[in-house]
Amino acid sequence: MSFYQSPLDVTAFDAKFEAQKIAFAPISFQVARCLLKFGILAHIDEAGDEGRSLEAIVERSQLSEYACSVLLDMGLSMRLIWQNDTHFILDKIGHFLLQDDMAKVNLNFVHDVCYQGLFELESSLKEGKPNGLKVFGDWETIYPTLSELPQQVKKSWFEFDHYYSDHAFGQLLPLIFKSQPKHIVDVGGNTGKWALACTSYDPDVSVTIMDLPGQLKVALKNAEEKGVGNRVAGYRCDLLDEEQAFFDSGDLYWMSQFLDCFSKTQILSILKRTAQSMTANSELCILETYWDRQPFEAGAFCVNATSIYFTAMANGNSRMYHSKDMLSLISQAGLFVDEDIDDIGLGHTLLRCKLKP
Ligand SMILES: C[S@@+](CC[C@H](N)C(=O)[O-])C[C@H]1O[C@@H](n2cnc3c(N)ncnc32)[C@H](O)[C@@H]1O
């Protein structure tokens, strides 16, 4: 990790400006979202180097001159756009906000899932509960009720989740099928995307998805629709309940973006139960984004920000981990890491684990 190891090299003058950016960050966020939402950045982009006048922007956006001008002025201050006499021209940051898929997915996730609830971060931190989740319902954690979230919230949640795992799948399939698994157990398999990727990659493999009932219903419907209902099975479970039996005849256990949904104590319990279900020939593959394993500082920023979603919205006690924490839990559960591969997809790490001899 080449970042966070020394003080930031910045003048006091610039640091003071950065502090103001933080103080006004929610305002900047909403302004950027509205500039996108009302099509203003796209309209400016279409004009290229010539740019657009305020009048043209008002006419197209159907907002008042007042509304457009406050957004544009703040857009200048955020360096999304620049001004050439009377015309506004898209600047580089505005370009990426407009064109970069990752920025779009992250922004929608923060707005739809996190924004309102984040007001409760302070109490969530004190109580260890996702108090922000109250904006959607009176639930203890987000997971059992994922499928009941309001439509737009659900859409942004799934797009965020899938964006990161989807980018990793292509690279992962040959790695995973190297060991020729016949039966994969996808723990926390969600809507079945990985199960479907596996069944289309290998015509002989079967997959059992372990998940909560709401997610399993969607996953099994998706498998039926793709014509692989006979090779994708569901195993209903709440992995927080240690009394519930763990699925035990898989030769490859798969946990993708799953263990970050739990506290360290809960992870240890899940890993121990997984280990008890494994044989000397089976393996456990853990795919996660660790903030210390990100190739770039931008990745660590996004991963650490995502931890705060877990604190205020998801369950109040989980997070994106430092890889050392996960390695220690794996060892405590009686497993060892046979292969440790970084830079998969968008900053994922794959840990292939086996039972300690
Ligand atoms: C962040 S999603 C990961 C989805 C998928 N594996 C991927 O890589 O995109 C976490 C999954 O874990 C499941 N999950 C969370 N808590 C659970 C629990 N207590 N028991 C079983 N599954 C749980 C959720 O329902 C969800 O499908």
Tab-separated table of C-alpha atoms and ligand atoms in Angstrom:
chain	number	residue	atom	x	y	z
A	1	MET	CA	0.000	0.000	0.000
A	2	SER	CA	1.644	3.201	-1.158
A	3	PHE	CA	-0.748	5.614	0.539
A	4	TYR	CA	-1.662	6.718	4.088
A	5	GLN	CA	1.896	5.986	5.230
A	6	SER	CA	2.994	9.612	5.535
A	7	PRO	CA	1.365	13.006	6.182
A	8	LEU	CA	-0.346	14.567	3.194
A	9	ASP	CA	1.943	16.978	1.417
A	10	VAL	CA	-0.336	20.012	1.285
A	11	THR	CA	-0.011	23.679	2.200
A	12	ALA	CA	-2.034	25.034	5.131
A	13	PHE	CA	-3.892	27.251	2.674
A	14	ASP	CA	-4.970	24.254	0.562
A	15	ALA	CA	-5.710	22.117	3.609
A	16	LYS	CA	-8.063	24.824	4.875
A	17	PHE	CA	-9.890	24.731	1.538
A	18	GLU	CA	-10.145	20.920	1.784
A	19	ALA	CA	-11.677	21.331	5.246
A	20	GLN	CA	-14.327	23.653	3.771
A	21	LYS	CA	-15.083	21.076	1.087
A	22	ILE	CA	-15.802	18.559	3.840
A	23	ALA	CA	-17.946	21.052	5.753
A	24	PHE	CA	-20.103	21.596	2.670
A	25	ALA	CA	-19.821	18.032	1.278
A	26	PRO	CA	-23.541	17.137	1.495
A	27	ILE	CA	-24.344	20.332	-0.417
A	28	SER	CA	-21.784	19.544	-3.112
A	29	PHE	CA	-23.176	16.038	-3.350
A	30	GLN	CA	-26.759	17.178	-3.888
A	31	VAL	CA	-25.708	19.853	-6.381
A	32	ALA	CA	-23.775	17.296	-8.450
A	33	ARG	CA	-26.751	14.957	-8.354
A	34	CYS	CA	-29.148	17.684	-9.498
A	35	LEU	CA	-26.821	18.822	-12.290
A	36	LEU	CA	-26.925	15.222	-13.508
A	37	LYS	CA	-30.596	14.607	-12.795
A	38	PHE	CA	-31.811	17.695	-14.666
A	39	GLY	CA	-29.576	16.844	-17.621
A	40	ILE	CA	-27.557	20.045	-17.251
A	41	LEU	CA	-24.120	18.427	-17.373
A	42	ALA	CA	-25.139	16.302	-20.364
A	43	HIS	CA	-26.517	19.377	-22.142
A	44	ILE	CA	-23.297	21.291	-21.530
A	45	ASP	CA	-21.256	18.291	-22.667
A	46	GLU	CA	-23.131	18.108	-25.976
A	47	ALA	CA	-21.953	21.638	-26.778
A	48	GLY	CA	-18.286	20.623	-26.526
A	49	ASP	CA	-15.709	23.432	-26.369
A	50	GLU	CA	-18.291	26.031	-27.324
A	51	GLY	CA	-20.255	25.519	-24.121
A	52	ARG	CA	-23.780	26.661	-23.276
A	53	SER	CA	-25.160	29.985	-22.143
A	54	LEU	CA	-27.360	30.294	-19.044
A	55	GLU	CA	-30.346	31.096	-21.300
A	56	ALA	CA	-29.882	27.908	-23.336
A	57	ILE	CA	-29.526	25.836	-20.156
A	58	VAL	CA	-32.669	27.365	-18.637
A	59	GLU	CA	-34.651	26.713	-21.809
A	60	ARG	CA	-33.664	23.053	-22.039
A	61	SER	CA	-33.821	22.202	-18.326
A	62	GLN	CA	-37.261	23.684	-17.718
A	63	LEU	CA	-36.010	24.919	-14.361
A	64	SER	CA	-36.134	28.600	-13.441
A	65	GLU	CA	-33.194	30.902	-14.143
A	66	TYR	CA	-32.703	31.095	-10.389
A	67	ALA	CA	-32.538	27.282	-10.042
A	68	CYS	CA	-30.110	26.863	-12.941
A	69	SER	CA	-27.865	29.682	-11.826
A	70	VAL	CA	-27.399	28.451	-8.251
A	71	LEU	CA	-26.583	24.971	-9.517
A	72	LEU	CA	-24.177	26.289	-12.160
A	73	ASP	CA	-22.366	28.607	-9.763
A	74	MET	CA	-21.797	25.782	-7.309
A	75	GLY	CA	-20.826	23.558	-10.259
A	76	LEU	CA	-18.091	26.103	-11.011
A	77	SER	CA	-16.924	26.024	-7.405
A	78	MET	CA	-16.803	22.238	-7.515
A	79	ARG	CA	-14.812	22.458	-10.771
A	80	LEU	CA	-17.370	20.368	-12.635
A	81	ILE	CA	-17.626	23.081	-15.252
A	82	TRP	CA	-15.703	26.212	-16.185
A	83	GLN	CA	-16.821	29.469	-17.673
A	84	ASN	CA	-15.683	31.141	-20.869
A	85	ASP	CA	-17.279	34.589	-20.808
A	86	THR	CA	-21.036	33.825	-20.882
A	87	HIS	CA	-20.730	30.115	-21.671
A	88	PHE	CA	-20.355	27.080	-19.388
A	89	ILE	CA	-18.068	24.257	-20.529
A	90	LEU	CA	-17.710	20.780	-19.009
A	91	ASP	CA	-14.477	20.299	-17.042
A	92	LYS	CA	-12.666	16.999	-16.464
A	93	ILE	CA	-14.286	16.153	-13.115
A	94	GLY	CA	-17.709	16.910	-14.615
A	95	HIS	CA	-16.839	14.631	-17.521
A	96	PHE	CA	-16.128	11.692	-15.224
A	97	LEU	CA	-19.158	12.354	-13.068
A	98	LEU	CA	-21.220	12.210	-16.238
A	99	GLN	CA	-19.520	9.310	-18.034
A	100	ASP	CA	-17.978	7.048	-15.411
A	101	ASP	CA	-20.230	4.070	-14.559
A	102	MET	CA	-18.662	3.647	-11.148
A	103	ALA	CA	-19.339	7.262	-10.179
A	104	LYS	CA	-22.965	6.837	-11.272
A	105	VAL	CA	-23.496	3.597	-9.355
A	106	ASN	CA	-21.834	4.998	-6.216
A	107	LEU	CA	-23.751	8.264	-6.390
A	108	ASN	CA	-27.123	6.527	-6.782
A	109	PHE	CA	-26.282	4.171	-3.912
A	110	VAL	CA	-25.294	7.046	-1.635
A	111	HIS	CA	-28.356	9.108	-2.559
A	112	ASP	CA	-31.033	6.411	-2.556
A	113	VAL	CA	-29.767	4.046	0.134
A	114	CYS	CA	-27.559	6.074	2.472
A	115	TYR	CA	-28.196	9.796	2.321
A	116	GLN	CA	-31.176	10.251	4.632
A	117	GLY	CA	-30.133	7.555	7.083
A	118	LEU	CA	-26.581	8.873	7.408
A	119	PHE	CA	-27.982	11.588	9.666
A	120	GLU	CA	-28.117	8.777	12.252
A	121	LEU	CA	-24.436	7.852	11.957
A	122	GLU	CA	-23.675	9.392	15.343
A	123	SER	CA	-26.291	7.331	17.204
A	124	SER	CA	-25.457	4.231	15.119
A	125	LEU	CA	-21.829	4.467	16.211
A	126	LYS	CA	-22.818	4.854	19.862
A	127	GLU	CA	-25.390	2.071	19.896
A	128	GLY	CA	-23.877	-0.368	17.381
A	129	LYS	CA	-27.192	-0.412	15.522
A	130	PRO	CA	-28.042	0.701	11.971
A	131	ASN	CA	-30.287	3.525	13.169
A	132	GLY	CA	-30.379	5.066	9.680
A	133	LEU	CA	-32.361	2.066	8.467
A	134	LYS	CA	-35.389	3.527	10.293
A	135	VAL	CA	-35.997	5.763	7.272
A	136	PHE	CA	-37.148	2.624	5.424
A	137	GLY	CA	-38.737	0.583	8.196
A	138	ASP	CA	-38.471	-0.710	11.695
A	139	TRP	CA	-35.899	-3.418	10.956
A	140	GLU	CA	-32.868	-4.703	12.841
A	141	THR	CA	-30.692	-5.218	9.764
A	142	ILE	CA	-31.142	-4.538	6.076
A	143	TYR	CA	-30.664	-8.120	4.834
A	144	PRO	CA	-33.907	-9.980	5.645
A	145	THR	CA	-35.864	-7.091	4.154
A	146	LEU	CA	-33.757	-6.292	1.080
A	147	SER	CA	-36.558	-7.348	-1.252
A	148	GLU	CA	-39.027	-5.102	0.625
A	149	LEU	CA	-37.060	-1.873	0.268
A	150	PRO	CA	-38.735	0.873	-1.782
A	151	GLN	CA	-38.267	0.193	-5.511
A	152	GLN	CA	-35.676	2.911	-6.224
A	153	VAL	CA	-33.699	2.074	-3.072
A	154	LYS	CA	-33.669	-1.601	-3.966
A	155	LYS	CA	-32.572	-0.825	-7.532
A	156	SER	CA	-29.631	1.289	-6.370
A	157	TRP	CA	-28.645	-1.262	-3.697
A	158	PHE	CA	-28.538	-4.133	-6.194
A	159	GLU	CA	-26.811	-2.070	-8.876
A	160	PHE	CA	-24.111	-1.140	-6.357
A	161	ASP	CA	-23.672	-4.714	-5.151
A	162	HIS	CA	-23.684	-6.227	-8.647
A	163	TYR	CA	-21.425	-3.593	-10.176
A	164	TYR	CA	-18.451	-4.706	-8.101
A	165	SER	CA	-19.041	-8.450	-8.197
A	166	ASP	CA	-19.925	-8.490	-11.930
A	167	HIS	CA	-16.603	-6.866	-12.792
A	168	ALA	CA	-14.774	-9.690	-11.055
A	169	PHE	CA	-16.667	-12.690	-12.476
A	170	GLY	CA	-14.948	-12.895	-15.900
A	171	GLN	CA	-11.504	-13.114	-14.317
A	172	LEU	CA	-12.689	-15.453	-11.567
A	173	LEU	CA	-14.425	-18.218	-13.487
A	174	PRO	CA	-11.245	-19.803	-14.967
A	175	LEU	CA	-9.497	-19.459	-11.587
A	176	ILE	CA	-12.327	-21.158	-9.714
A	177	PHE	CA	-12.889	-23.919	-12.254
A	178	LYS	CA	-9.189	-24.750	-12.265
A	179	SER	CA	-9.951	-27.142	-9.392
A	180	GLN	CA	-12.898	-28.654	-11.345
A	181	PRO	CA	-15.563	-28.330	-8.637
A	182	LYS	CA	-18.689	-30.373	-9.187
A	183	HIS	CA	-20.791	-28.810	-6.458
A	184	ILE	CA	-20.359	-25.168	-5.477
A	185	VAL	CA	-22.030	-23.787	-2.348
A	186	ASP	CA	-22.585	-20.070	-2.848
A	187	VAL	CA	-22.938	-18.697	0.682
A	188	GLY	CA	-24.888	-15.424	0.520
A	189	GLY	CA	-25.584	-16.022	-3.172
A	190	ASN	CA	-28.118	-13.194	-3.337
A	191	THR	CA	-29.949	-13.037	-6.716
A	192	GLY	CA	-27.970	-15.963	-8.120
A	193	LYS	CA	-25.685	-14.070	-10.489
A	194	TRP	CA	-22.631	-16.128	-9.564
A	195	ALA	CA	-24.631	-19.383	-9.706
A	196	LEU	CA	-25.807	-18.494	-13.214
A	197	ALA	CA	-22.291	-17.512	-14.304
A	198	CYS	CA	-20.985	-20.877	-13.020
A	199	THR	CA	-23.707	-22.982	-14.636
A	200	SER	CA	-23.171	-21.292	-17.983
A	201	TYR	CA	-19.369	-21.659	-17.702
A	202	ASP	CA	-19.438	-25.368	-16.847
A	203	PRO	CA	-22.275	-27.608	-18.106
A	204	ASP	CA	-21.721	-30.174	-15.333
A	205	VAL	CA	-21.487	-28.040	-12.209
A	206	SER	CA	-24.369	-27.673	-9.769
A	207	VAL	CA	-24.726	-24.839	-7.287
A	208	THR	CA	-26.482	-24.595	-3.935
A	209	ILE	CA	-27.210	-21.057	-2.793
A	210	MET	CA	-27.353	-20.501	0.966
A	211	ASP	CA	-29.218	-17.299	1.790
A	212	LEU	CA	-32.178	-15.726	3.546
A	213	PRO	CA	-35.643	-16.646	2.170
A	214	GLY	CA	-36.307	-13.298	0.410
A	215	GLN	CA	-33.136	-13.476	-1.680
A	216	LEU	CA	-33.513	-17.218	-2.412
A	217	LYS	CA	-36.938	-16.688	-3.917
A	218	VAL	CA	-35.477	-14.222	-6.445
A	219	ALA	CA	-32.394	-16.382	-7.118
A	220	LEU	CA	-34.376	-19.547	-7.803
A	221	LYS	CA	-36.791	-17.693	-10.079
A	222	ASN	CA	-33.800	-16.318	-12.030
A	223	ALA	CA	-32.326	-19.833	-12.331
A	224	GLU	CA	-35.659	-21.217	-13.609
A	225	GLU	CA	-35.896	-18.431	-16.170
A	226	LYS	CA	-32.372	-19.158	-17.418
A	227	GLY	CA	-33.238	-22.851	-17.818
A	228	VAL	CA	-30.862	-24.086	-15.097
A	229	GLY	CA	-33.429	-24.635	-12.333
A	230	ASN	CA	-32.363	-28.308	-12.174
A	231	ARG	CA	-28.733	-27.340	-11.382
A	232	VAL	CA	-29.308	-24.463	-8.952
A	233	ALA	CA	-30.770	-25.310	-5.559
A	234	GLY	CA	-31.621	-23.093	-2.608
A	235	TYR	CA	-30.741	-23.710	1.042
A	236	ARG	CA	-32.715	-21.405	3.320
A	237	CYS	CA	-30.778	-20.259	6.316
A	238	ASP	CA	-29.994	-17.457	8.710
A	239	LEU	CA	-26.265	-17.725	9.206
A	240	LEU	CA	-26.485	-15.683	12.383
A	241	ASP	CA	-28.323	-18.595	13.979
A	242	GLU	CA	-25.611	-21.020	15.063
A	243	GLU	CA	-28.201	-23.726	15.679
A	244	GLN	CA	-29.141	-23.941	12.015
A	245	ALA	CA	-27.333	-26.667	10.073
A	246	PHE	CA	-24.763	-25.606	7.498
A	247	PHE	CA	-24.879	-27.154	4.012
A	248	ASP	CA	-22.209	-29.803	4.107
A	249	SER	CA	-21.566	-31.615	0.852
A	250	GLY	CA	-20.028	-28.951	-1.350
A	251	ASP	CA	-16.546	-29.311	-2.763
A	252	LEU	CA	-16.122	-25.541	-3.178
A	253	TYR	CA	-17.615	-23.025	-0.763
A	254	TRP	CA	-17.915	-19.556	-2.241
A	255	MET	CA	-18.311	-16.316	-0.270
A	256	SER	CA	-18.344	-13.193	-2.407
A	257	GLN	CA	-18.851	-9.790	-0.822
A	258	PHE	CA	-20.457	-11.713	1.990
A	259	LEU	CA	-18.264	-11.727	5.093
A	260	ASP	CA	-18.200	-7.911	5.129
A	261	CYS	CA	-21.862	-8.159	6.176
A	262	PHE	CA	-20.810	-9.464	9.619
A	263	SER	CA	-18.872	-8.491	12.722
A	264	LYS	CA	-15.578	-10.227	13.509
A	265	THR	CA	-17.249	-12.513	16.066
A	266	GLN	CA	-19.953	-13.463	13.583
A	267	ILE	CA	-17.382	-14.070	10.811
A	268	LEU	CA	-15.423	-16.400	13.056
A	269	SER	CA	-18.558	-18.361	13.852
A	270	ILE	CA	-19.507	-18.626	10.143
A	271	LEU	CA	-15.979	-19.643	9.154
A	272	LYS	CA	-15.838	-22.284	11.893
A	273	ARG	CA	-19.127	-23.767	10.717
A	274	THR	CA	-17.870	-23.702	7.119
A	275	ALA	CA	-14.676	-25.468	8.189
A	276	GLN	CA	-16.718	-28.142	9.986
A	277	SER	CA	-18.583	-28.784	6.724
A	278	MET	CA	-15.407	-29.080	4.654
A	279	THR	CA	-13.193	-32.087	3.958
A	280	ALA	CA	-9.470	-32.197	3.193
A	281	ASN	CA	-10.366	-32.020	-0.512
A	282	SER	CA	-12.816	-29.133	-0.404
A	283	GLU	CA	-11.920	-25.466	-0.437
A	284	LEU	CA	-13.372	-22.146	0.610
A	285	CYS	CA	-12.960	-19.165	-1.721
A	286	ILE	CA	-13.430	-15.743	-0.161
A	287	LEU	CA	-13.774	-12.735	-2.438
A	288	GLU	CA	-13.638	-9.352	-0.708
A	289	THR	CA	-12.449	-5.784	-1.158
A	290	TYR	CA	-9.925	-4.936	1.584
A	291	TRP	CA	-9.029	-1.294	1.903
A	292	ASP	CA	-5.329	-2.021	2.395
A	293	ARG	CA	-5.190	-4.131	-0.782
A	294	GLN	CA	-6.508	-1.429	-3.120
A	295	PRO	CA	-4.072	-0.607	-5.910
A	296	PHE	CA	-5.005	3.087	-5.758
A	297	GLU	CA	-5.949	5.518	-3.024
A	298	ALA	CA	-9.283	6.150	-4.801
A	299	GLY	CA	-10.176	2.499	-4.181
A	300	ALA	CA	-9.345	2.709	-0.471
A	301	PHE	CA	-11.489	5.850	-0.221
A	302	CYS	CA	-14.517	4.082	-1.763
A	303	VAL	CA	-14.033	0.945	0.330
A	304	ASN	CA	-13.690	2.871	3.597
A	305	ALA	CA	-16.731	4.998	2.737
A	306	THR	CA	-18.706	1.793	2.145
A	307	SER	CA	-17.938	0.692	5.713
A	308	ILE	CA	-20.010	3.627	6.908
A	309	TYR	CA	-23.028	2.308	4.988
A	310	PHE	CA	-22.711	-0.878	7.073
A	311	THR	CA	-22.554	1.168	10.267
A	312	ALA	CA	-25.560	3.412	9.715
A	313	MET	CA	-27.731	1.447	7.280
A	314	ALA	CA	-26.930	-2.265	7.106
A	315	ASN	CA	-26.356	-3.734	10.551
A	316	GLY	CA	-24.290	-1.416	12.730
A	317	ASN	CA	-21.461	-3.866	13.309
A	318	SER	CA	-19.846	-4.904	10.034
A	319	ARG	CA	-17.449	-3.241	7.634
A	320	MET	CA	-14.940	-3.519	4.847
A	321	TYR	CA	-11.988	-5.114	6.606
A	322	HIS	CA	-8.236	-4.749	6.611
A	323	SER	CA	-6.903	-7.968	5.048
A	324	LYS	CA	-4.925	-8.763	8.214
A	325	ASP	CA	-8.174	-9.018	10.201
A	326	MET	CA	-9.629	-11.514	7.740
A	327	LEU	CA	-6.419	-13.571	7.566
A	328	SER	CA	-6.406	-13.838	11.339
A	329	LEU	CA	-10.077	-14.961	11.467
A	330	ILE	CA	-9.432	-17.565	8.744
A	331	SER	CA	-6.577	-19.007	10.763
A	332	GLN	CA	-8.573	-18.996	14.015
A	333	ALA	CA	-11.318	-20.967	12.224
A	334	GLY	CA	-8.874	-23.784	11.444
A	335	LEU	CA	-8.206	-22.864	7.819
A	336	PHE	CA	-5.126	-21.752	5.952
A	337	VAL	CA	-4.803	-19.578	2.850
A	338	ASP	CA	-3.520	-21.655	-0.026
A	339	GLU	CA	-3.618	-18.848	-2.594
A	340	ASP	CA	-3.934	-15.081	-2.137
A	341	ILE	CA	-4.660	-13.151	-5.350
A	342	ASP	CA	-5.065	-9.354	-5.511
A	343	ASP	CA	-6.258	-7.030	-8.291
A	344	ILE	CA	-9.286	-9.012	-9.385
A	345	GLY	CA	-12.027	-6.923	-10.980
A	346	LEU	CA	-12.242	-3.554	-9.274
A	347	GLY	CA	-9.934	-4.092	-6.311
A	348	HIS	CA	-11.072	-7.520	-5.120
A	349	THR	CA	-8.863	-10.094	-3.427
A	350	LEU	CA	-9.455	-13.832	-3.703
A	351	LEU	CA	-8.372	-15.983	-0.758
A	352	ARG	CA	-8.459	-19.725	-1.476
A	353	CYS	CA	-8.597	-21.518	1.848
A	354	LYS	CA	-8.262	-25.135	2.919
A	355	LEU	CA	-8.538	-27.032	6.189
A	356	LYS	CA	-5.342	-26.925	8.227
A	357	PRO	CA	-3.744	-30.395	8.150
B	1	LIG	C1	-23.623	-7.994	-0.160
B	1	LIG	S1	-24.593	-9.349	-0.629
B	1	LIG	C2	-23.445	-10.279	-1.621
B	1	LIG	C3	-24.090	-10.895	-2.791
B	1	LIG	C4	-23.245	-11.720	-3.750
B	1	LIG	N1	-22.557	-12.812	-3.102
B	1	LIG	C5	-22.292	-10.853	-4.547
B	1	LIG	O1	-21.096	-11.112	-4.540
B	1	LIG	O2	-22.762	-9.920	-5.202
B	1	LIG	C6	-24.657	-10.268	0.860
B	1	LIG	C7	-25.578	-11.468	0.824
B	1	LIG	O3	-25.499	-12.109	2.108
B	1	LIG	C8	-26.807	-12.466	2.516
B	1	LIG	N2	-26.902	-12.481	3.978
B	1	LIG	C9	-26.747	-11.442	4.821
B	1	LIG	N3	-26.992	-11.812	6.087
B	1	LIG	C10	-27.307	-13.131	6.034
B	1	LIG	C11	-27.648	-14.087	7.017
B	1	LIG	N4	-27.757	-13.749	8.310
B	1	LIG	N5	-27.897	-15.351	6.630
B	1	LIG	C12	-27.809	-15.709	5.317
B	1	LIG	N6	-27.480	-14.846	4.330
B	1	LIG	C13	-27.242	-13.571	4.688
B	1	LIG	C14	-27.680	-11.367	1.948
B	1	LIG	O4	-29.015	-11.776	1.882
B	1	LIG	C15	-27.037	-11.113	0.597
B	1	LIG	O5	-27.592	-11.918	-0.385
